[in-house]
């Protein structure tokens, strides 16, 4: 059987795209191996599903493409980098096939270029309903794409350039994909998108209604809502709080604030204020018992002053996020902010270090609050040493105990923590 190595980078939506490509390839008779490999000798083709949200990630991916460039037309590059910056790919891998995010249905064709002299490309812009393209892969975690593109125009981001404006997928197809995944062994449903919060703005519905519909499906499973842009939240916050009351919902929400300064938010073209964000965050904390709240912060945006940075630190101290994902600003070719004068890298590095120290303090504090608890855990993966799972607040927990299997719900006692997760005994 023809073997295909598939490497995936970036967000959960990229992972869902890889799931779809795997479904298509297996239907065509390929054997797909999903991992990052140091040795490519055992594979007939290589597919790299790329990300372009952060400059360091993009540079890492380009080096992987360069490494695999000797595969010629047996290498296919997909994903956001293929959509936004295919000239970079052509420079390091002239013979590689390229398919953009809206052309992943042609992955099998890309691996069989029929001896064409020109390298394969399928980058024509289009809108497809990916929810109807998922197959049954038997995974415990099912990544369900609910939309593609977004409504925002953030000055630091070029992902919209790669994925385009918002297209919400058909609700019936989404629910059908959820039901199929559950029938085939899924226990966790991840509703994913470039911006889950924008879902339904083009079709007259919203993520709160969709989450309730998913929870109404029969079965023993958990639902995780993906990253949600705060600017859309006021339109359905009451409905979303109601949805979170369902026991099937992970009590977890990811609200990326990006800066603690209103001035920087305006420069970033983020359409909310810090007070609005703080009020919404506190409303969830007060309404949803035990909820974990994650956020994203960008350090070193070109117009960020020391005062702006200190305001970001103050916001972390005020809201005490369960998780703060910190990125140093990196100039992306198609992002407007890349044209601005950049802050000295030494200053950015120092600010990032200061923010990491404060953010990790509150993350560790949140973990320690779980010590001594008895919790229900859905086991989802094995890391080679321990069975890992998530409790109701989506906290990661490493389990000790005999006979624990992936895909089970177990009760365990939390006895300790590492820097990144809780430790529990069944």
mmCIF file with all atom_site columns, C-alpha atoms in Angstrom, residues 45-46 65-66 68-77 86 88-98 110-111 113-121:
data_model
loop_
_atom_site.group_PDB
_atom_site.id
_atom_site.type_symbol
_atom_site.label_atom_id
_atom_site.label_alt_id
_atom_site.label_comp_id
_atom_site.label_asym_id
_atom_site.label_entity_id
_atom_site.label_seq_id
_atom_site.pdbx_PDB_ins_code
_atom_site.Cartn_x
_atom_site.Cartn_y
_atom_site.Cartn_z
_atom_site.occupancy
_atom_site.B_iso_or_equiv
_atom_site.pdbx_formal_charge
_atom_site.auth_seq_id
_atom_site.auth_comp_id
_atom_site.auth_asym_id
_atom_site.auth_atom_id
_atom_site.pdbx_PDB_model_num
ATOM 1  C CA . UNK A 1 45  ? 4.657  10.804 -0.340  1.00 0.00 ? 45  UNK A CA 1
ATOM 2  C CA . UNK A 1 46  ? 4.840  13.575 2.253   1.00 0.00 ? 46  UNK A CA 1
ATOM 3  C CA . UNK A 1 65  ? 9.773  21.901 3.520   1.00 0.00 ? 65  UNK A CA 1
ATOM 4  C CA . UNK A 1 66  ? 13.399 22.520 2.574   1.00 0.00 ? 66  UNK A CA 1
ATOM 5  C CA . UNK A 1 68  ? 11.728 17.310 2.216   1.00 0.00 ? 68  UNK A CA 1
ATOM 6  C CA . UNK A 1 69  ? 12.286 19.226 -1.040  1.00 0.00 ? 69  UNK A CA 1
ATOM 7  C CA . UNK A 1 70  ? 14.294 16.274 -2.424  1.00 0.00 ? 70  UNK A CA 1
ATOM 8  C CA . UNK A 1 71  ? 10.968 14.446 -2.764  1.00 0.00 ? 71  UNK A CA 1
ATOM 9  C CA . UNK A 1 72  ? 10.163 16.681 -5.718  1.00 0.00 ? 72  UNK A CA 1
ATOM 10 C CA . UNK A 1 73  ? 6.555  16.221 -6.826  1.00 0.00 ? 73  UNK A CA 1
ATOM 11 C CA . UNK A 1 74  ? 6.054  13.590 -4.119  1.00 0.00 ? 74  UNK A CA 1
ATOM 12 C CA . UNK A 1 75  ? 5.898  16.450 -1.586  1.00 0.00 ? 75  UNK A CA 1
ATOM 13 C CA . UNK A 1 76  ? 2.623  18.372 -1.191  1.00 0.00 ? 76  UNK A CA 1
ATOM 14 C CA . UNK A 1 77  ? 2.336  21.511 0.919   1.00 0.00 ? 77  UNK A CA 1
ATOM 15 C CA . UNK A 1 86  ? 3.262  29.988 -1.885  1.00 0.00 ? 86  UNK A CA 1
ATOM 16 C CA . UNK A 1 88  ? 8.168  30.996 -0.238  1.00 0.00 ? 88  UNK A CA 1
ATOM 17 C CA . UNK A 1 89  ? 7.363  27.326 -0.892  1.00 0.00 ? 89  UNK A CA 1
ATOM 18 C CA . UNK A 1 90  ? 8.372  27.581 -4.542  1.00 0.00 ? 90  UNK A CA 1
ATOM 19 C CA . UNK A 1 91  ? 11.718 29.071 -3.512  1.00 0.00 ? 91  UNK A CA 1
ATOM 20 C CA . UNK A 1 92  ? 12.708 26.161 -1.257  1.00 0.00 ? 92  UNK A CA 1
ATOM 21 C CA . UNK A 1 93  ? 10.813 23.318 -2.984  1.00 0.00 ? 93  UNK A CA 1
ATOM 22 C CA . UNK A 1 94  ? 10.255 24.155 -6.670  1.00 0.00 ? 94  UNK A CA 1
ATOM 23 C CA . UNK A 1 95  ? 8.762  20.754 -7.536  1.00 0.00 ? 95  UNK A CA 1
ATOM 24 C CA . UNK A 1 96  ? 6.388  20.452 -4.567  1.00 0.00 ? 96  UNK A CA 1
ATOM 25 C CA . UNK A 1 97  ? 2.656  20.320 -5.063  1.00 0.00 ? 97  UNK A CA 1
ATOM 26 C CA . UNK A 1 98  ? 0.650  23.127 -3.439  1.00 0.00 ? 98  UNK A CA 1
ATOM 27 C CA . UNK A 1 110 ? -2.135 16.392 -5.894  1.00 0.00 ? 110 UNK A CA 1
ATOM 28 C CA . UNK A 1 111 ? -0.338 13.159 -5.020  1.00 0.00 ? 111 UNK A CA 1
ATOM 29 C CA . UNK A 1 113 ? 0.176  14.635 -10.830 1.00 0.00 ? 113 UNK A CA 1
ATOM 30 C CA . UNK A 1 114 ? -0.021 12.351 -13.914 1.00 0.00 ? 114 UNK A CA 1
ATOM 31 C CA . UNK A 1 115 ? 3.520  13.117 -15.005 1.00 0.00 ? 115 UNK A CA 1
ATOM 32 C CA . UNK A 1 116 ? 2.865  16.803 -15.637 1.00 0.00 ? 116 UNK A CA 1
ATOM 33 C CA . UNK A 1 117 ? 5.981  18.891 -16.192 1.00 0.00 ? 117 UNK A CA 1
ATOM 34 C CA . UNK A 1 118 ? 4.730  21.823 -14.111 1.00 0.00 ? 118 UNK A CA 1
ATOM 35 C CA . UNK A 1 119 ? 4.422  21.279 -10.339 1.00 0.00 ? 119 UNK A CA 1
ATOM 36 C CA . UNK A 1 120 ? 0.863  20.668 -9.164  1.00 0.00 ? 120 UNK A CA 1
ATOM 37 C CA . UNK A 1 121 ? -1.043 23.681 -7.845  1.00 0.00 ? 121 UNK A CA 1
#
